Coordinates of C-alpha atoms in Angstrom, one line a residue:
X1 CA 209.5 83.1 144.7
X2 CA 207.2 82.2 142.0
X3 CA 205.9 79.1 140.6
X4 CA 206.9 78.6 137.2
X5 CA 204.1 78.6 135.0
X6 CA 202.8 75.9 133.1
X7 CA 204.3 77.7 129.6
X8 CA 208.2 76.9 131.1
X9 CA 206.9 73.3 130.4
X10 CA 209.1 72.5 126.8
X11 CA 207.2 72.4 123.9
X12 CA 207.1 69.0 121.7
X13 CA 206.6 66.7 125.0
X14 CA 204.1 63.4 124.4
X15 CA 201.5 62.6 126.8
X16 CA 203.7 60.4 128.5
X17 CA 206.9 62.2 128.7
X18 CA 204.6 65.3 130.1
X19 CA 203.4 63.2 133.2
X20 CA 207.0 62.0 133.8
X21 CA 207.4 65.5 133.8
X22 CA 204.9 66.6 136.3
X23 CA 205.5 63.7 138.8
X24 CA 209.4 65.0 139.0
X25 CA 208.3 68.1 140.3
X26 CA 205.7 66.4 142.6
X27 CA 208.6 63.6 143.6
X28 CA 205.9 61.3 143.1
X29 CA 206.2 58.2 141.3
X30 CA 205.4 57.9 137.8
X31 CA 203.8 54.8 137.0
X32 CA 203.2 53.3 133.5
X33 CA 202.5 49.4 134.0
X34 CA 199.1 47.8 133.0
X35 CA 199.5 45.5 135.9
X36 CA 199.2 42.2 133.9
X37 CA 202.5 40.8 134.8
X38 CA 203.1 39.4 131.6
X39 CA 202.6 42.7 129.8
X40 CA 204.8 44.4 132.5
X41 CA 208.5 42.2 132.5
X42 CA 211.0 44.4 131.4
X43 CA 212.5 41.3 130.0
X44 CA 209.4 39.8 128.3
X45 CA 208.5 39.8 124.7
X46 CA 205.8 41.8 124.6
X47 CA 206.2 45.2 122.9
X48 CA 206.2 48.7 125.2
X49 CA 204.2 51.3 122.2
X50 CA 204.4 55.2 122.6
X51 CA 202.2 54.9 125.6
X52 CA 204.7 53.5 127.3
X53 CA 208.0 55.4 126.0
X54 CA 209.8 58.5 127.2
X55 CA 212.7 60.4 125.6
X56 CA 216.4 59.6 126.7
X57 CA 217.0 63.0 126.8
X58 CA 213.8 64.3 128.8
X59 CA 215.1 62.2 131.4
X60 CA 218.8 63.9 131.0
X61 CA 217.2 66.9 131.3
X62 CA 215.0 66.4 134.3
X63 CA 218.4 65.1 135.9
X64 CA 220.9 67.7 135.4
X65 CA 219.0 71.0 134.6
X66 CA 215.3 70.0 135.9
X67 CA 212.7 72.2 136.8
X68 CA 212.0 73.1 140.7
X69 CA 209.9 71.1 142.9
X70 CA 206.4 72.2 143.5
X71 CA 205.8 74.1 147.1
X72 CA 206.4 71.7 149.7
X73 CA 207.9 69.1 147.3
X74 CA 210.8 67.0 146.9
X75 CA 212.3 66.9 142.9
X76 CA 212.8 63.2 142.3
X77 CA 212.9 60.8 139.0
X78 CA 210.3 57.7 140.0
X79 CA 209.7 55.5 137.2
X80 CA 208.1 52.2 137.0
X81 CA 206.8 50.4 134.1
X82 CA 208.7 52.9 131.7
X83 CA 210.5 52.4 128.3
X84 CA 212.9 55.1 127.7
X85 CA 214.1 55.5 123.9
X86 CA 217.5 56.3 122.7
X87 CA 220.8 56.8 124.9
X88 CA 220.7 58.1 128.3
X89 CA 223.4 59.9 128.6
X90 CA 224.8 61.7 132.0
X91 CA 228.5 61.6 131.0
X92 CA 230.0 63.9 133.3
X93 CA 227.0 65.5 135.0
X94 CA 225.5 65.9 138.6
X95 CA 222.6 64.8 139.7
X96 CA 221.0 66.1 142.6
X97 CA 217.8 65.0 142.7
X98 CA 217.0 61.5 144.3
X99 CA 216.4 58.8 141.2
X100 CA 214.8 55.5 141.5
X101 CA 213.9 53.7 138.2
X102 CA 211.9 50.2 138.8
X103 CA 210.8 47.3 136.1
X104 CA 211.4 49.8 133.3
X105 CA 213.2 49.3 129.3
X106 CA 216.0 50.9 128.0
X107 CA 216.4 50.3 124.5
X108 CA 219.8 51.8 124.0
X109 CA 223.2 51.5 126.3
X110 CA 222.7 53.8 129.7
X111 CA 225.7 56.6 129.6
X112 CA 226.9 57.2 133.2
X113 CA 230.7 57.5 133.3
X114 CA 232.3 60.2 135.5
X115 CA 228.8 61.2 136.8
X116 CA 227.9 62.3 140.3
X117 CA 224.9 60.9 142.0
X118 CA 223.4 61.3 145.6
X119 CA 221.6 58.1 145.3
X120 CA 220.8 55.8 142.6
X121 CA 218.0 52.6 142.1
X122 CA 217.6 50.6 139.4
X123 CA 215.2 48.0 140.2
X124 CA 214.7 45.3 138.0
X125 CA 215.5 46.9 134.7
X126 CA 216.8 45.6 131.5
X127 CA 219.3 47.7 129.1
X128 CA 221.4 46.5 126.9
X129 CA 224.6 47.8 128.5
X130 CA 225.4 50.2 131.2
X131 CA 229.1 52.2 131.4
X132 CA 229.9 54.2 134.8
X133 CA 233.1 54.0 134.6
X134 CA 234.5 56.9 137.5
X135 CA 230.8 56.8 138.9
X136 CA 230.5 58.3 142.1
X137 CA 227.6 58.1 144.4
X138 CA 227.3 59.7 147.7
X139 CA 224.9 57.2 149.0
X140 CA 223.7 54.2 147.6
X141 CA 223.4 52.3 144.5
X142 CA 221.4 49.4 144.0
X143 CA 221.1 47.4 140.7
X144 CA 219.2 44.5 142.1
X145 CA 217.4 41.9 139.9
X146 CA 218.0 44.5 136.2
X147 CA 219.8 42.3 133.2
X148 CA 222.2 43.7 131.5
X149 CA 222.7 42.2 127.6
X150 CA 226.2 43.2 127.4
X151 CA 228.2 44.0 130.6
X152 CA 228.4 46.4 133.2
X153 CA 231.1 48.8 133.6
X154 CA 231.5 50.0 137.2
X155 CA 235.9 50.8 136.7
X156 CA 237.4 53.1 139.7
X157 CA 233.8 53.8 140.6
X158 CA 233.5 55.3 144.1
X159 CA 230.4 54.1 146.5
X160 CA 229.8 56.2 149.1
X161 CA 227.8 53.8 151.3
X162 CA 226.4 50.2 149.8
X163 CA 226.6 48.7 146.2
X164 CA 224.3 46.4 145.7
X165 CA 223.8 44.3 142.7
X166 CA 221.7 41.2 144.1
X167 CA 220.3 38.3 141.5
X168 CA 221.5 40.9 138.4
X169 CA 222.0 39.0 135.0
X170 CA 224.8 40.3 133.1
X171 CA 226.2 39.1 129.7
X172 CA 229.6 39.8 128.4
X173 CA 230.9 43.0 126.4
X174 CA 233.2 42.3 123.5
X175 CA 236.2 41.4 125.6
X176 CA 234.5 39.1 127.3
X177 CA 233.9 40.9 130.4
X178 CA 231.0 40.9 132.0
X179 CA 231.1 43.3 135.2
X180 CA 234.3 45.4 134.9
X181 CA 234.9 46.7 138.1
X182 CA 238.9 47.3 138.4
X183 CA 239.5 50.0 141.4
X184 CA 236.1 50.1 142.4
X185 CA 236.1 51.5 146.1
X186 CA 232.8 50.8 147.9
X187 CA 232.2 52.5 151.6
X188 CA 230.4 49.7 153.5
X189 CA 228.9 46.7 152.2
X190 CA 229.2 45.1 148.1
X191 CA 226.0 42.9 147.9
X192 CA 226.4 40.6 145.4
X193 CA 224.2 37.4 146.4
X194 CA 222.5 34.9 143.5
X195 CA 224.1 37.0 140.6
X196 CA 224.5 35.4 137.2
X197 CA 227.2 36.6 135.3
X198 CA 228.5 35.2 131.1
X199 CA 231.8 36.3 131.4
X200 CA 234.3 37.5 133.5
X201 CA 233.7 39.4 136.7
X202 CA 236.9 41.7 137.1
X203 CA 237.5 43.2 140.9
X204 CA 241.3 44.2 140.6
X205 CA 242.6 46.3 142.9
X206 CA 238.7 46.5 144.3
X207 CA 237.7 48.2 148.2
X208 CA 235.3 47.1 150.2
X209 CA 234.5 48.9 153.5
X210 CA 232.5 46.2 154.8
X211 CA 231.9 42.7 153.6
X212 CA 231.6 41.3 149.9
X213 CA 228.9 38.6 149.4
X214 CA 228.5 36.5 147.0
X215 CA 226.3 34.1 148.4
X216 CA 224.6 31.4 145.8
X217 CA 225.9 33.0 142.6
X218 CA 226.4 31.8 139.4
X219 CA 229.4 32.8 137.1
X220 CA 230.6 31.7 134.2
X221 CA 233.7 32.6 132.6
X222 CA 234.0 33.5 129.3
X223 CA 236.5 31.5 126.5
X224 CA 239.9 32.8 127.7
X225 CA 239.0 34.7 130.9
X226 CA 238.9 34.2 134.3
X227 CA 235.3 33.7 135.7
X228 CA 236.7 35.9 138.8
X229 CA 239.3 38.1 138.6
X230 CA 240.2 39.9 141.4
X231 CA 244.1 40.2 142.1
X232 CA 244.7 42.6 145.3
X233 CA 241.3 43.0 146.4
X234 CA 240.8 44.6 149.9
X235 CA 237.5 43.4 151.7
X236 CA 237.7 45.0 155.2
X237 CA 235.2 42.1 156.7
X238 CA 234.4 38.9 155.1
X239 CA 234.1 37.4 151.9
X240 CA 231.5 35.1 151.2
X241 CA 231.5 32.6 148.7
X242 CA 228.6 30.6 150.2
X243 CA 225.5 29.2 149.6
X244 CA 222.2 31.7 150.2
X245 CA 218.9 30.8 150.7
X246 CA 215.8 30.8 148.4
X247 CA 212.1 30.8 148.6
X248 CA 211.1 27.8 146.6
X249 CA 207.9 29.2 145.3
X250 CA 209.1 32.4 144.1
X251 CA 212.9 32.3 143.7
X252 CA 213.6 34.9 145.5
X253 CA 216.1 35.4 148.0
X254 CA 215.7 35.1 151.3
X255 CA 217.3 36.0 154.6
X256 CA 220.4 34.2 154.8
X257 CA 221.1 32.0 158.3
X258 CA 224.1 32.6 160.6
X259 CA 226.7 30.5 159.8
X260 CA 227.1 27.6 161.6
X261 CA 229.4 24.3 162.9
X262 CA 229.6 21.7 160.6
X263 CA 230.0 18.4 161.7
X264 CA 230.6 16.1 157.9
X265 CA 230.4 17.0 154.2
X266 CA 227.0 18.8 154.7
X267 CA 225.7 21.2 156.5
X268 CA 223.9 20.3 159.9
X269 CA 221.6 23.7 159.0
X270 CA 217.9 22.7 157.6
X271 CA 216.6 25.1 155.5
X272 CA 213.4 26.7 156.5
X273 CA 210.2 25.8 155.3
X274 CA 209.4 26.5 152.2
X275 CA 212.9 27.7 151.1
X276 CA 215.7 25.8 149.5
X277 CA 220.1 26.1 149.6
X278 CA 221.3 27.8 146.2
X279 CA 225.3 26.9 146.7
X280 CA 227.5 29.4 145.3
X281 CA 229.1 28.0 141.8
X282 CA 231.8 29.5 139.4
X283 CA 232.7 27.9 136.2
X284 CA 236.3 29.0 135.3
X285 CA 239.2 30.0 137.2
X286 CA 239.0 32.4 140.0
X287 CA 242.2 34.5 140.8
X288 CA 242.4 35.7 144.4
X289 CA 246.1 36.5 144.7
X290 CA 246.9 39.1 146.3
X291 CA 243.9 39.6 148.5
X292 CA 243.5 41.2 151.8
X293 CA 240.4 39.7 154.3
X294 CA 239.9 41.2 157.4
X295 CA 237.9 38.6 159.3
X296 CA 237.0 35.5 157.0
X297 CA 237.8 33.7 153.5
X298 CA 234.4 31.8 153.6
X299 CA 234.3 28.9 150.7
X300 CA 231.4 26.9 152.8
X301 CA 230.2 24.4 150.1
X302 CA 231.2 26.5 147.0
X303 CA 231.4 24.6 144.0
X304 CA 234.4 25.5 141.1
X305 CA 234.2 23.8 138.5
X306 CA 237.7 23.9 136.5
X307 CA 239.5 23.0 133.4
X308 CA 242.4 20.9 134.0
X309 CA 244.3 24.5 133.0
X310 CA 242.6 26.4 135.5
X311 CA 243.0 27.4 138.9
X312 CA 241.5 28.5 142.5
X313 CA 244.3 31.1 142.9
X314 CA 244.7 31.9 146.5
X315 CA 248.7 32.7 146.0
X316 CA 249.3 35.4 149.1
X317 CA 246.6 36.3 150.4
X318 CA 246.4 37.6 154.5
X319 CA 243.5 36.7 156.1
X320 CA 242.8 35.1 160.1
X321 CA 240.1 32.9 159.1
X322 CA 239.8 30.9 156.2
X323 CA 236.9 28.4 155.7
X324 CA 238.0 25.5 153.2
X325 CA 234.8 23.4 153.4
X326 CA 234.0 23.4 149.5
X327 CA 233.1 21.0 147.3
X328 CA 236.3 19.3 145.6
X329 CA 237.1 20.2 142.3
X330 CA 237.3 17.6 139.5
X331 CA 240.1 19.3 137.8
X332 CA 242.3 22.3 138.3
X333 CA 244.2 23.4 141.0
X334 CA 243.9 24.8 144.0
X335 CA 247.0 27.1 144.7
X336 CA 248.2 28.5 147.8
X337 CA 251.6 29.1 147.6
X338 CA 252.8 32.4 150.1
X339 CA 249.2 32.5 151.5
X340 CA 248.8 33.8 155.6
X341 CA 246.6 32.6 157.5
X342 CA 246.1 32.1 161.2
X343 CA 243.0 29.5 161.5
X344 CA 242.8 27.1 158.6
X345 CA 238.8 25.5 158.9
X346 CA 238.7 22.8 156.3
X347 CA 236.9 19.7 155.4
X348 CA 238.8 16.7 154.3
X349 CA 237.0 15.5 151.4
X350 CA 237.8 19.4 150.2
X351 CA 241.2 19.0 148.8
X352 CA 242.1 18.1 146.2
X353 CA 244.2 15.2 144.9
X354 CA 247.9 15.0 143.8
X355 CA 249.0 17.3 141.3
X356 CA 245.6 19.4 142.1
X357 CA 247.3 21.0 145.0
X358 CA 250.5 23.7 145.7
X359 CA 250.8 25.5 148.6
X360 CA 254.5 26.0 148.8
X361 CA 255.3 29.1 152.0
X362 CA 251.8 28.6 153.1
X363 CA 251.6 30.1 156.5
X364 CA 248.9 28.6 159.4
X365 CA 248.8 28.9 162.7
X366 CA 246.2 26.9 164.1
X367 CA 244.2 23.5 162.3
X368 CA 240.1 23.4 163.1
X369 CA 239.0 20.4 160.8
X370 CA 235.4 20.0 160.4
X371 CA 234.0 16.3 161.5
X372 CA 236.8 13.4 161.3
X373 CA 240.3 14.7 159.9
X374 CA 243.1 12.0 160.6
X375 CA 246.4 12.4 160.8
X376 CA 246.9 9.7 157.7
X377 CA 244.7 11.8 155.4
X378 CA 246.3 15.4 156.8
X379 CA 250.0 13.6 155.1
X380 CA 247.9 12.8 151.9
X381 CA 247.1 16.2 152.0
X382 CA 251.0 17.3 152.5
X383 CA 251.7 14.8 150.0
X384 CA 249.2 15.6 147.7
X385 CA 251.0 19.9 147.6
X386 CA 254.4 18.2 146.9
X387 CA 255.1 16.0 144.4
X388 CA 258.5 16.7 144.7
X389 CA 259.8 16.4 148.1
X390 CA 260.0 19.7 149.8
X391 CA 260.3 19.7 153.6
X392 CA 258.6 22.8 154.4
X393 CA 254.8 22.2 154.6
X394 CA 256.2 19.1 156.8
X395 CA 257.4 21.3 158.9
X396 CA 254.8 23.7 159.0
X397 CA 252.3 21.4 160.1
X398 CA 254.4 19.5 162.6
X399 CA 254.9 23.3 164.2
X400 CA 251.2 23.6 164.6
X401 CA 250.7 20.2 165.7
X402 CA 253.3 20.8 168.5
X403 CA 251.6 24.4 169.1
X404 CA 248.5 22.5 169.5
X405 CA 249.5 19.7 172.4
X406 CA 249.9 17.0 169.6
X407 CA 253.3 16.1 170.1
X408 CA 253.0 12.3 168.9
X409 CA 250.7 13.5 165.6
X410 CA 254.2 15.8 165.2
X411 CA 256.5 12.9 165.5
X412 CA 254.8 11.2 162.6
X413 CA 254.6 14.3 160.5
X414 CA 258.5 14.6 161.0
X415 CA 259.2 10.9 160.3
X416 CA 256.9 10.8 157.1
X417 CA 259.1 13.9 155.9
X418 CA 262.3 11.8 156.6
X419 CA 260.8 9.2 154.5
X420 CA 260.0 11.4 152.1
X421 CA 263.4 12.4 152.0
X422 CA 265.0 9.5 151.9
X423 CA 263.4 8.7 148.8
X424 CA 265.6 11.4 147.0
X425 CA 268.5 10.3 148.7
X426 CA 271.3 8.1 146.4
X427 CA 271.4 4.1 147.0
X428 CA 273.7 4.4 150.3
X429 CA 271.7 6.9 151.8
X430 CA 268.3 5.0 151.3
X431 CA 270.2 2.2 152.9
X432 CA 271.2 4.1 156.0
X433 CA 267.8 5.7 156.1
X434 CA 266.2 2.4 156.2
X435 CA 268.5 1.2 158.7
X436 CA 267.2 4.1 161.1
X437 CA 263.7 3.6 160.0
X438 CA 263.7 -0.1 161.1
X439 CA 265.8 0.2 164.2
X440 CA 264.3 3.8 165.8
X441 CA 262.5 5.4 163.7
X442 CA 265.2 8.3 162.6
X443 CA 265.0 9.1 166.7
X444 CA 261.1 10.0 166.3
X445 CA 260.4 6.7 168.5
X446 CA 262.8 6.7 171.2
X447 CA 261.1 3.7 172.7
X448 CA 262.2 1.7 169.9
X449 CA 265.5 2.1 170.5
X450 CA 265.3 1.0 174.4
X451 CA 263.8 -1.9 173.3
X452 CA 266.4 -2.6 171.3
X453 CA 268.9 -2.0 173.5
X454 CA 267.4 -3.8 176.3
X455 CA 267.5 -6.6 173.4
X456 CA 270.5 -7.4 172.7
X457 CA 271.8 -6.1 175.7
X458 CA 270.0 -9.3 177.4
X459 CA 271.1 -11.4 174.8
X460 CA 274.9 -10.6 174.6
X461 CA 274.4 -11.1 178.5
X462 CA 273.6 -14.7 178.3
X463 CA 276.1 -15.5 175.4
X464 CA 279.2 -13.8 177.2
X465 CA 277.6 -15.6 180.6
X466 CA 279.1 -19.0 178.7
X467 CA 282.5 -17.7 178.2
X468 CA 285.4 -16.7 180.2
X469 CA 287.7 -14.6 178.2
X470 CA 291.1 -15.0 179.1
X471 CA 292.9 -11.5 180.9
X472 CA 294.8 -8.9 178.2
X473 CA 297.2 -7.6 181.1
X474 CA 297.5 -11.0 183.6
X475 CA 296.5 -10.8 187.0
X476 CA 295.5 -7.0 186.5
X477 CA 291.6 -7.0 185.8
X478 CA 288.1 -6.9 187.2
X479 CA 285.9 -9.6 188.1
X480 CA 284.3 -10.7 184.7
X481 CA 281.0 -9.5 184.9
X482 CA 279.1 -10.8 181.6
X483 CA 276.3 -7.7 182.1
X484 CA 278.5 -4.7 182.8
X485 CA 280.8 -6.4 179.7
X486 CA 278.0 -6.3 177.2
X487 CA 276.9 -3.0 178.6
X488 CA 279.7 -1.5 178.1
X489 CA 280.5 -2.6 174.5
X490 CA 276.7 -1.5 173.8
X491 CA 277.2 2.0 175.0
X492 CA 279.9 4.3 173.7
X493 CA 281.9 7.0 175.0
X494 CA 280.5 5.8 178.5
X495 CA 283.1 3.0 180.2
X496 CA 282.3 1.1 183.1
X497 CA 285.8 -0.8 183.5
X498 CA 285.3 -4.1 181.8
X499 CA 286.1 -3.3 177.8
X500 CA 289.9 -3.4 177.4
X501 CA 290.8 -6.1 180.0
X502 CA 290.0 -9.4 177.9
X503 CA 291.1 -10.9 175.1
X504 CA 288.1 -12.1 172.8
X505 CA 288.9 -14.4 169.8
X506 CA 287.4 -16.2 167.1
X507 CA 283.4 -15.5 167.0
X508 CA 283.5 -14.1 170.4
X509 CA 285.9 -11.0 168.9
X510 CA 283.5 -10.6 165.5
X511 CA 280.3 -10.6 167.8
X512 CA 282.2 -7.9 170.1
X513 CA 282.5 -5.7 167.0
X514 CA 278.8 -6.4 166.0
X515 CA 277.7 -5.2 169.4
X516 CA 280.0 -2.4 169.6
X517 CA 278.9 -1.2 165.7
X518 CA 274.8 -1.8 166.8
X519 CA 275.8 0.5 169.7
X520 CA 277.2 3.1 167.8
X521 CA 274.6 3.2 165.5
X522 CA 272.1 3.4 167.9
X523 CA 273.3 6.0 169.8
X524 CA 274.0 8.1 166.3
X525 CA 270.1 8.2 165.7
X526 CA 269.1 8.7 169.0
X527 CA 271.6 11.4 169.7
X528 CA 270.4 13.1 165.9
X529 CA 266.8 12.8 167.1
X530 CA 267.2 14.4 170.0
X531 CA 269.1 17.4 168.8
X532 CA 266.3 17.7 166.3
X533 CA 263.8 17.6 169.4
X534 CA 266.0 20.4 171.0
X535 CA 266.4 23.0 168.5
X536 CA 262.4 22.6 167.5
X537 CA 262.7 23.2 171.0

């Protein structure tokens, strides 16, 4: 083989554009910048002249139909510092060689839908608006720290290793969208930590091999959108929407710590020196329904910030761990109605108040409350999901009390829903229900009822011990035995052969009745409570 001579180089090229030209074949980076930073933003208002500029479609045709590397070469599009006129356009094309595009200017939309990379790096870049919609990539592609005027569109994209996107400032397109991203199937990881987005960022339908991270972003929903949207997402690891950490000097991110135990409404973990917390925000609602999480749900100190329209829409989703430790939302709702999940982690200053709350057929199998959680603030919390009485979350979290060793904590859960009940109840049922309240408790309180027993069972005792009845059937009777008498008027069904052998009149026969009615009535509630006990049982 030959080397092409220097005559297959296309006529019309500027000085620019023919060094661009001869680094591709070299793989070596071509590099425009004056190094005075303020010259050399991408996002600065300084002017990038001829000097500076290369042809939209030089690139596009060093990408798709490029001249050969040199001898012992690698072909590969390295830019830095570089403004690239008109639209790049790759619609449909493959590009083999490796690209990697840092700090540059692009002064029309980048074209990239239904294209075929290996790898792909934009670093820091600014463009107006970039569409890949049907992008696929066989490794990586990283669009760290570029802005992007007027959305990114990444729909049904396929990643075929790590997307990552971190600190990227996006705007919103025309329908208010600012990352489109519908069916977007990503192999490993989606990095998406200290983002800023104006408008919605839409992940319907989304894959994620790995984990999903959106650690100490910023979004912001645009008028009439969601400010996430991502029904029937599929993360196979964990999605973050945490806080990340920052170098207070420069901004920048840096290495997040490993989550830890938190032991009150902040975290126990100090940041490092010289770097600061950046919490995770999202102004609109977020939609989550739907959503599949393979290890964790992590909302550790995320802050939503909601119209009273809006809501943290958790309807559904499967996941074993989710950590409710965020910061409570003003306004809103937070819904979980049909969610699974096996450990619930929450924090309770998270939740929010009545009417703020739904989480009808929410399914959880285990409680792990961060700091002091009691049992009174767990039923405003059950309270707070229902303002209309429905017994189910009573239930539920009785069941995991119960699973959990807390058997009295599960009695009061039970007895608060009876109460609850009994409020919907008509005016003779309230009074019943208070009558089972006061005396034992509608069974939850057995003790209550052997006091009372033991009671007026001592009481009857000494009033019947100063009176002798007179005999019913003559000289055919027991020995009057005032104790075993009032015993056996206080216990039904049960005889122990003193009731039906003496005459009681006057008071004596209406106290008789009293004791006999008490007895009844006590053994009713007792006998309800304890085939409640049984069939939890």
């Amino acid at each position: 083989m030959t080397e092409p001579h220097e005559s297959d180089i296309p006529e019309g090229l500027s000085a620019a554009e023919l060094g661009m030209w001869q680094s591709f074949r070299n793989g070596t980076t071509f590099d425009l910048r004056t190094h005075d930073p303020e010259r050399d933003d991408p996002f600065g208002p300084h002017l990038w002249g001829p000097g500076r500029s290369v042809g939209a479609r030089v690139v596009a045709r060093l990408l798709l139909s490029g001249p050969p590397a040199r001898p012992g070469r690698v072909a590969a599009l390295k830019l830095r510092g570089v403004r690239v006129t008109g639209k790049l356009d790759l619609a449909g094309g493959r590009v083999s060689p490796y690209v990697e595009l840092t700090g540059c200017r692009f002064e029309q939309e980048v074209m990239f839908p239904e294209c075929h990379f290996t790898t792909l790096r934009m670093v820091g870049c600014a463009m107006p608006r970039l569409e890949a919609a049907r992008l696929r990539t066989e490794g990586d592609l990283h669009l760290p720290r570029c802005r992007v005027d007027r959305g990114v569109r990444l729909t049904d994209a396929q990643i075929g290793t790590d997307l990552l996107i971190n600190q990227i400032s996006v705007g919103c397109d025309r329908r208010g969208r600012a990352i489109a991203a519908d069916g977007l199937t990503v192999a490993q990881d989606l990095q998406a930590e200290m983002i800023e987005t104006y408008g919605e960022v839409s992940l319907r339908g989304a894959t994620v091999g790995g984990s999903l991270s959106l650690r100490g972003s910023r979004l912001r929903a645009a008028e009439g959108r969601k400010a996430l949207n991502a029904p029937q997402l599929r993360v196979e690891r964990t999605l973050y929407l945490t806080e990340a950490w920052v170098s207070t000097e420069t901004g920048n991110q840096g290495t997040t710590p490993p989550y830890g135990i938190v032991h009150g409404p902040t975290s126990d973990l100090t940041p490092a020196r010289g770097s600061r917390s950046q919490i995770f925000e999202c102004r609109g609602g977020v939609r989550l329904d739907d959503g599949r999480f393979g290890d964790v749900l992590d909302l550790h100190l995320a802050r939503f910030v909601l119209e009273p329209q809006e809501e943290l829409s958790l309807r559904r989703i499967v996941v074993p761990e989710l950590r409710f430790s965020l910061e409570r939302p003003e306004e809103g709702r937070v819904v979980l109605n049909g969610a699974k999940v096996v450990t619930l982690i929450d924090l309770s200053s998270s939740w929010p108040g009545p009417g703020g709350l739904a989480m009808g057929g929410f399914v959880y199998e285990n409680l792990v409350p961060y700091g002091h959680f009691p049992l009174s603030r767990r039923l405003e919390w059950v309270l707070a999901a229902t303002p209309e009485y429905v017994p189910e979350p009573y239930e539920r979290l009785a069941t995991v009390l119960r699973n959990c060793g807390e058997d009295a904590d599960a009695r009061e859960v039970l007895l608060a829903k009876q109460r609850r009940r009994r409020e919907t109840l008509p005016i003779a049922g309230k009074l019943w229900g208070f009558l089972q309240d006061w005396t034992v408790a509608y069974g939850y309180r057995p003790g209550r009822a052997a006091v009372w027993m033991a009671v007026l069972w001592a009481a009857s005792t000494l009033a019947f011990s100063r009176h002798h009845p007179a005999s019913i059937k003559g000289d055919e009777h027991p020995e009057w035995n005032p104790a075993l008498y009032a015993l056996d008027l206080l216990v039904p069904v049960i005889g122990l052969g003193q009731d039906g052998y003496w005459r009681m009149t006057g008071g004596w026969q209406w106290g008789a009745a009293g004791l006999v009615l008490v007895g009844w009535v006590l053994a009713t509630t007792v006998a309800a409570g304890a085939s409640r006990l049984l069939s939890r049982g």
